[in-house]
Amino acid sequence: MHAKTDSEVTSLAPSSPTRSPRRQVYYVQSPSRDSHDGEKTTTSFHSTPVLSPVGSPPHSHSSVGRHSRESSTSRFSGSLKPGSRKISPNDGSRGGGQRKGQKPWKDQCDVIEEEGLLEDEERVKGLPRRCYVLAFVLGFFILFTIFSLILLGASKPMKPEITIRSITFEQFKIQAGSDSSGVATDMISVNSTVKFTYRNTGTFFGVHVTSTPLDLLYSQLTIASGTMKEFYQSRKSQRLVNVTVMSDQIPMYGSGAGMSTSATGTSTLPVHLSLSFKVRSKANVLGKLVQPKFYKRIDCSVTFDPKKLNVAMSLGKNNCTYN
């Protein structure tokens, strides 16, 4: 349908009969863009007559205008795209101008303030992200330290148990001789075997076991010595350890004056000796990070009996002390 002017619309009304049934005329206003003012667009409206069906009730011209305006407003609002501003017919008088009393610099300040608030929110939200790795590492070390201390505290009471079983003398010989400088003195040679039991009481760790030399002393003079081989003992297990304690031609420098010997050089009277050594046990609870160490010093009183040569002499709790 073609748009018609207001003069054409007016000329249509008088030409219709007054008393005969007449067709009701509706006017539909459709928007069209007539002018562009910078960034704003002024919208004008054209009236288009639409004939209603026969027998429609008569309406006044004022109602026609009202219905046409409502119809045009609804059509125009429906044709707007999402995000566009709705323009009413009254907006044409405003054109591209600004509202009264509104300052352009105020809008710019509001935009800048909103951008600043967004940046502040991003900084606040970004802070936990930057600290996440540091907090994770710190928390991991704290938890790991607590866990290690728990393991260390749980392993400390699980001390190894050492029990001296016996000592056997295969040789105990004293004879005259001279030291490396040619000084005449009594020389002693000893060959013996010490047996003891080592038991690891740890329920969740094994231990590496070493010891200082096993020294056999007579009146604070070391007359024989032996070295225990290092070994590993698994959890909740035990073993019998044999250590050879021996010497060959150790000068006594008058210390053996109280010993009476036979023609073969063997002592005819019992000789009181002492056995001393220290055992060190190192546990691997958590690799090399948690390694509790256990030390035990053992001192035993030993009496050599010539009648019990090559016979194991028992060393019980009354003969040894464990510190």
Short mmCIF file of C-alpha atoms in Angstrom, two decimals:
data_model
loop_
_atom_site.label_atom_id
_atom_site.label_comp_id
_atom_site.label_asym_id
_atom_site.label_seq_id
_atom_site.Cartn_x
_atom_site.Cartn_y
_atom_site.Cartn_z
CA MET A 1 0.00 0.00 0.00
CA HIS A 2 1.17 3.48 -0.80
CA ALA A 3 1.51 6.19 1.81
CA LYS A 4 -0.87 9.11 1.45
CA THR A 5 -0.75 12.63 2.73
CA ASP A 6 -3.09 14.20 5.27
CA SER A 7 -4.93 16.15 2.52
CA GLU A 8 -5.78 12.96 0.68
CA VAL A 9 -7.03 11.39 3.90
CA THR A 10 -9.28 14.41 4.59
CA SER A 11 -10.76 14.33 1.10
CA LEU A 12 -11.90 10.75 1.56
CA ALA A 13 -14.17 11.49 4.53
CA PRO A 14 -16.77 13.98 2.97
CA SER A 15 -17.18 11.85 -0.17
CA SER A 16 -18.75 8.98 1.77
CA PRO A 17 -22.59 9.00 2.28
CA THR A 18 -23.75 10.14 5.71
CA ARG A 19 -26.63 7.77 6.25
CA SER A 20 -25.71 4.72 4.20
CA PRO A 21 -23.50 2.04 5.80
CA ARG A 22 -19.95 2.97 5.27
CA ARG A 23 -16.67 1.24 5.60
CA GLN A 24 -14.57 2.21 8.58
CA VAL A 25 -11.18 3.58 7.66
CA TYR A 26 -8.17 2.75 9.83
CA TYR A 27 -4.90 4.58 9.66
CA VAL A 28 -1.67 2.70 10.18
CA GLN A 29 1.43 4.74 10.79
CA SER A 30 4.67 3.15 9.60
CA PRO A 31 8.09 4.61 10.54
CA SER A 32 10.48 5.89 7.92
CA ARG A 33 13.81 7.54 8.27
CA ASP A 34 13.68 11.04 6.80
CA SER A 35 16.75 12.70 8.13
CA HIS A 36 19.97 11.95 9.94
CA ASP A 37 21.38 14.37 12.46
CA GLY A 38 24.91 13.23 13.37
CA GLU A 39 24.60 10.13 15.44
CA LYS A 40 20.82 10.58 16.20
CA THR A 41 18.02 9.73 13.75
CA THR A 42 14.66 11.54 13.63
CA THR A 43 11.75 9.27 12.75
CA SER A 44 8.69 10.54 10.88
CA PHE A 45 5.42 8.71 10.44
CA HIS A 46 3.10 8.36 7.41
CA SER A 47 -0.53 7.46 7.63
CA THR A 48 -1.83 4.64 5.47
CA PRO A 49 -5.59 4.12 5.19
CA VAL A 50 -6.84 0.62 5.66
CA LEU A 51 -10.49 -0.19 4.90
CA SER A 52 -12.25 -2.25 7.52
CA PRO A 53 -14.80 -4.97 6.68
CA VAL A 54 -18.42 -3.99 6.00
CA GLY A 55 -20.63 -3.64 8.99
CA SER A 56 -17.96 -2.49 11.33
CA PRO A 57 -19.30 -0.19 14.02
CA PRO A 58 -18.77 3.49 13.38
CA HIS A 59 -15.96 5.23 15.16
CA SER A 60 -15.08 8.83 15.53
CA HIS A 61 -12.05 10.37 13.96
CA SER A 62 -10.41 10.70 17.36
CA SER A 63 -10.65 6.97 17.93
CA VAL A 64 -9.17 6.38 14.50
CA GLY A 65 -6.18 8.42 15.36
CA ARG A 66 -5.74 6.70 18.71
CA HIS A 67 -5.92 3.21 17.21
CA SER A 68 -3.56 4.14 14.45
CA ARG A 69 -1.02 5.49 16.91
CA GLU A 70 -1.22 2.38 19.09
CA SER A 71 -0.87 0.13 16.05
CA SER A 72 2.08 2.05 14.71
CA THR A 73 3.76 2.10 18.11
CA SER A 74 3.40 -1.65 18.52
CA ARG A 75 4.71 -2.35 15.03
CA PHE A 76 7.62 -0.03 15.44
CA SER A 77 8.59 -1.43 18.85
CA GLY A 78 8.41 -4.98 17.48
CA SER A 79 10.77 -4.16 14.61
CA LEU A 80 13.52 -2.95 16.88
CA LYS A 81 16.60 -5.13 17.11
CA PRO A 82 17.89 -6.33 20.44
CA GLY A 83 20.07 -3.70 22.04
CA SER A 84 18.62 -0.73 20.07
CA ARG A 85 16.86 2.17 21.76
CA LYS A 86 13.14 2.54 21.41
CA ILE A 87 12.11 5.80 19.72
CA SER A 88 8.70 7.25 20.36
CA PRO A 89 7.00 9.80 18.11
CA ASN A 90 7.67 12.51 20.64
CA ASP A 91 11.42 11.97 20.24
CA GLY A 92 11.37 13.74 16.90
CA SER A 93 11.28 17.09 18.57
CA ARG A 94 14.46 16.33 20.46
CA GLY A 95 16.50 15.36 17.43
CA GLY A 96 20.11 14.69 18.16
CA GLY A 97 20.30 17.18 20.96
CA GLN A 98 21.15 16.47 24.57
CA ARG A 99 18.69 16.46 27.42
CA LYS A 100 18.26 19.65 29.39
CA GLY A 101 20.35 19.78 32.48
CA GLN A 102 22.51 16.79 31.51
CA LYS A 103 26.25 17.38 31.34
CA PRO A 104 28.41 15.38 28.91
CA TRP A 105 31.40 15.32 31.23
CA LYS A 106 29.32 13.62 33.91
CA ASP A 107 28.69 10.63 31.63
CA GLN A 108 32.41 10.35 30.93
CA CYS A 109 33.22 10.44 34.65
CA ASP A 110 30.66 7.72 35.33
CA VAL A 111 32.24 5.51 32.66
CA ILE A 112 35.75 6.08 34.04
CA GLU A 113 34.55 5.35 37.58
CA GLU A 114 32.88 2.12 36.45
CA GLU A 115 36.08 1.02 34.65
CA GLY A 116 38.11 1.76 37.77
CA LEU A 117 35.76 -0.33 39.90
CA LEU A 118 36.03 -3.21 37.43
CA GLU A 119 39.83 -3.03 37.54
CA ASP A 120 39.76 -3.05 41.35
CA GLU A 121 37.50 -6.09 41.33
CA GLU A 122 39.82 -7.85 38.90
CA ARG A 123 42.81 -7.10 41.13
CA VAL A 124 40.97 -8.40 44.20
CA LYS A 125 39.93 -11.52 42.35
CA GLY A 126 43.41 -11.99 40.86
CA LEU A 127 45.22 -11.88 44.21
CA PRO A 128 44.25 -15.42 45.34
CA ARG A 129 45.24 -16.79 41.96
CA ARG A 130 48.74 -15.34 42.23
CA CYS A 131 49.14 -16.62 45.76
CA TYR A 132 47.62 -20.04 45.04
CA VAL A 133 50.92 -21.71 44.17
CA LEU A 134 52.72 -20.21 47.17
CA ALA A 135 49.91 -21.22 49.51
CA PHE A 136 49.87 -24.73 48.06
CA VAL A 137 53.65 -25.17 48.47
CA LEU A 138 53.59 -23.72 51.98
CA GLY A 139 50.70 -25.93 52.99
CA PHE A 140 52.40 -28.98 51.49
CA PHE A 141 55.59 -28.35 53.47
CA ILE A 142 53.63 -27.79 56.67
CA LEU A 143 51.68 -31.02 56.22
CA PHE A 144 54.83 -32.91 55.24
CA THR A 145 56.69 -31.59 58.29
CA ILE A 146 53.84 -32.60 60.58
CA PHE A 147 53.71 -36.03 58.97
CA SER A 148 57.49 -36.46 59.35
CA LEU A 149 57.38 -35.44 63.00
CA ILE A 150 54.61 -37.95 63.61
CA LEU A 151 56.68 -40.72 62.03
CA LEU A 152 59.75 -39.65 63.99
CA GLY A 153 57.83 -39.62 67.24
CA ALA A 154 56.28 -43.02 66.49
CA SER A 155 59.65 -44.62 65.65
CA LYS A 156 61.58 -43.39 68.69
CA PRO A 157 60.11 -45.88 71.18
CA MET A 158 60.89 -48.79 68.82
CA LYS A 159 64.48 -49.23 69.95
CA PRO A 160 66.44 -52.29 68.86
CA GLU A 161 67.12 -55.00 71.39
CA ILE A 162 70.62 -56.47 71.80
CA THR A 163 71.40 -59.46 73.96
CA ILE A 164 74.91 -60.87 74.46
CA ARG A 165 74.76 -64.66 74.34
CA SER A 166 78.23 -66.04 74.92
CA ILE A 167 81.95 -65.79 74.38
CA THR A 168 84.22 -68.66 73.41
CA PHE A 169 87.97 -68.65 73.87
CA GLU A 170 89.86 -70.76 71.36
CA GLN A 171 93.25 -69.43 72.38
CA PHE A 172 94.59 -67.54 75.36
CA LYS A 173 98.39 -67.65 75.34
CA ILE A 174 101.01 -65.63 77.24
CA GLN A 175 104.71 -65.93 76.50
CA ALA A 176 107.90 -63.95 76.78
CA GLY A 177 108.91 -61.74 73.92
CA SER A 178 109.92 -58.25 72.92
CA ASP A 179 108.15 -55.36 71.26
CA SER A 180 109.15 -53.66 68.00
CA SER A 181 111.82 -51.57 69.77
CA GLY A 182 113.42 -54.68 71.35
CA VAL A 183 112.12 -54.14 74.89
CA ALA A 184 111.60 -57.49 76.62
CA THR A 185 108.08 -58.04 77.91
CA ASP A 186 105.30 -60.58 78.08
CA MET A 187 103.31 -60.99 74.89
CA ILE A 188 99.67 -62.17 74.76
CA SER A 189 97.70 -63.71 71.92
CA VAL A 190 93.93 -64.19 72.13
CA ASN A 191 91.45 -65.78 69.79
CA SER A 192 87.78 -65.70 70.80
CA THR A 193 84.26 -65.41 69.36
CA VAL A 194 81.47 -63.23 70.72
CA LYS A 195 77.84 -64.02 69.91
CA PHE A 196 74.90 -61.75 70.44
CA THR A 197 71.34 -61.40 69.18
CA TYR A 198 70.14 -58.29 67.40
CA ARG A 199 66.37 -57.70 67.13
CA ASN A 200 64.68 -54.88 65.24
CA THR A 201 61.43 -53.98 66.99
CA GLY A 202 60.34 -51.46 64.36
CA THR A 203 56.99 -52.29 62.79
CA PHE A 204 57.31 -50.08 59.72
CA PHE A 205 61.05 -49.51 59.12
CA GLY A 206 64.30 -51.38 58.71
CA VAL A 207 67.67 -50.40 60.19
CA HIS A 208 71.30 -50.28 59.12
CA VAL A 209 73.52 -51.58 61.93
CA THR A 210 77.15 -50.74 62.58
CA SER A 211 79.32 -50.86 65.68
CA THR A 212 82.58 -49.72 67.14
CA PRO A 213 85.32 -52.35 67.51
CA LEU A 214 84.64 -54.97 70.18
CA ASP A 215 87.45 -54.52 72.66
CA LEU A 216 88.54 -57.15 75.15
CA LEU A 217 90.42 -55.46 77.99
CA TYR A 218 92.63 -56.60 80.82
CA SER A 219 93.25 -53.94 83.46
CA GLN A 220 92.38 -51.16 80.99
CA LEU A 221 94.72 -52.65 78.40
CA THR A 222 93.15 -53.78 75.15
CA ILE A 223 94.44 -57.30 74.59
CA ALA A 224 92.13 -58.22 71.71
CA SER A 225 89.74 -56.49 69.31
CA GLY A 226 87.20 -57.40 66.65
CA THR A 227 85.04 -55.62 64.05
CA MET A 228 81.44 -56.39 63.28
CA LYS A 229 80.35 -56.31 59.64
CA GLU A 230 77.66 -53.80 58.81
CA PHE A 231 74.28 -55.31 58.03
CA TYR A 232 70.67 -54.39 57.35
CA GLN A 233 67.88 -55.67 59.56
CA SER A 234 64.33 -55.60 58.23
CA ARG A 235 61.34 -54.70 60.38
CA LYS A 236 60.16 -57.07 63.11
CA SER A 237 63.07 -59.47 62.64
CA GLN A 238 66.23 -60.59 64.41
CA ARG A 239 69.52 -62.34 63.77
CA LEU A 240 72.42 -63.95 65.59
CA VAL A 241 75.67 -62.03 65.10
CA ASN A 242 79.12 -63.63 65.44
CA VAL A 243 82.17 -61.43 65.87
CA THR A 244 85.74 -62.68 66.08
CA VAL A 245 87.80 -60.93 68.75
CA MET A 246 91.49 -61.72 68.45
CA SER A 247 95.04 -60.45 68.80
CA ASP A 248 98.56 -61.60 68.14
CA GLN A 249 101.60 -60.78 70.22
CA ILE A 250 100.32 -57.79 72.14
CA PRO A 251 102.98 -56.45 74.56
CA MET A 252 101.76 -56.26 78.16
CA TYR A 253 104.60 -54.21 79.72
CA GLY A 254 104.32 -55.67 83.18
CA SER A 255 100.54 -55.91 83.24
CA GLY A 256 100.72 -59.67 83.03
CA ALA A 257 102.98 -60.08 86.04
CA GLY A 258 100.08 -61.40 88.09
CA MET A 259 99.28 -64.13 85.56
CA SER A 260 100.79 -67.51 86.17
CA THR A 261 101.38 -69.52 83.03
CA SER A 262 102.18 -73.09 82.30
CA ALA A 263 104.96 -74.39 80.14
CA THR A 264 102.69 -74.04 77.13
CA GLY A 265 102.01 -70.39 77.93
CA THR A 266 98.41 -70.89 78.95
CA SER A 267 97.22 -69.20 82.12
CA THR A 268 96.59 -71.60 84.97
CA LEU A 269 94.29 -69.25 86.92
CA PRO A 270 91.06 -67.50 85.91
CA VAL A 271 91.60 -64.08 84.36
CA HIS A 272 89.04 -61.31 84.75
CA LEU A 273 88.43 -59.41 81.55
CA SER A 274 85.90 -56.92 80.23
CA LEU A 275 84.20 -56.60 76.86
CA SER A 276 83.08 -53.21 75.61
CA PHE A 277 81.58 -51.87 72.37
CA LYS A 278 78.84 -49.59 71.03
CA VAL A 279 76.18 -50.45 68.44
CA ARG A 280 74.64 -47.80 66.21
CA SER A 281 71.35 -48.41 64.38
CA LYS A 282 70.07 -46.01 61.73
CA ALA A 283 66.47 -46.40 60.59
CA ASN A 284 65.10 -45.37 57.19
CA VAL A 285 61.58 -44.33 58.12
CA LEU A 286 61.01 -41.91 55.21
CA GLY A 287 64.07 -42.26 53.01
CA LYS A 288 66.87 -39.93 54.02
CA LEU A 289 64.45 -37.30 55.31
CA VAL A 290 63.45 -39.14 58.48
CA GLN A 291 66.30 -41.27 59.87
CA PRO A 292 66.10 -41.84 63.60
CA LYS A 293 69.31 -43.21 65.12
CA PHE A 294 69.64 -45.53 68.07
CA TYR A 295 72.82 -45.99 70.11
CA LYS A 296 73.49 -48.67 72.66
CA ARG A 297 76.69 -49.14 74.65
CA ILE A 298 77.37 -52.63 75.97
CA ASP A 299 79.78 -53.50 78.75
CA CYS A 300 80.25 -57.09 79.90
CA SER A 301 82.30 -58.69 82.60
CA VAL A 302 84.10 -61.79 81.32
CA THR A 303 86.09 -64.35 83.22
CA PHE A 304 88.44 -66.55 81.31
CA ASP A 305 88.56 -70.06 82.75
CA PRO A 306 91.46 -72.23 81.51
CA LYS A 307 89.33 -75.31 82.04
CA LYS A 308 86.72 -74.04 79.60
CA LEU A 309 88.91 -73.48 76.56
CA ASN A 310 86.85 -73.87 73.35
CA VAL A 311 83.70 -73.90 75.44
CA ALA A 312 81.05 -71.20 75.08
CA MET A 313 80.67 -69.23 78.30
CA SER A 314 77.25 -67.73 78.76
CA LEU A 315 76.94 -64.01 79.38
CA GLY A 316 73.58 -63.20 80.90
CA LYS A 317 71.97 -60.05 82.23
CA ASN A 318 74.07 -60.25 85.38
CA ASN A 319 77.25 -60.01 83.30
CA CYS A 320 76.36 -57.19 80.91
CA THR A 321 74.97 -53.70 81.08
CA TYR A 322 73.18 -51.92 78.19
CA ASN A 323 73.16 -48.12 78.03
#
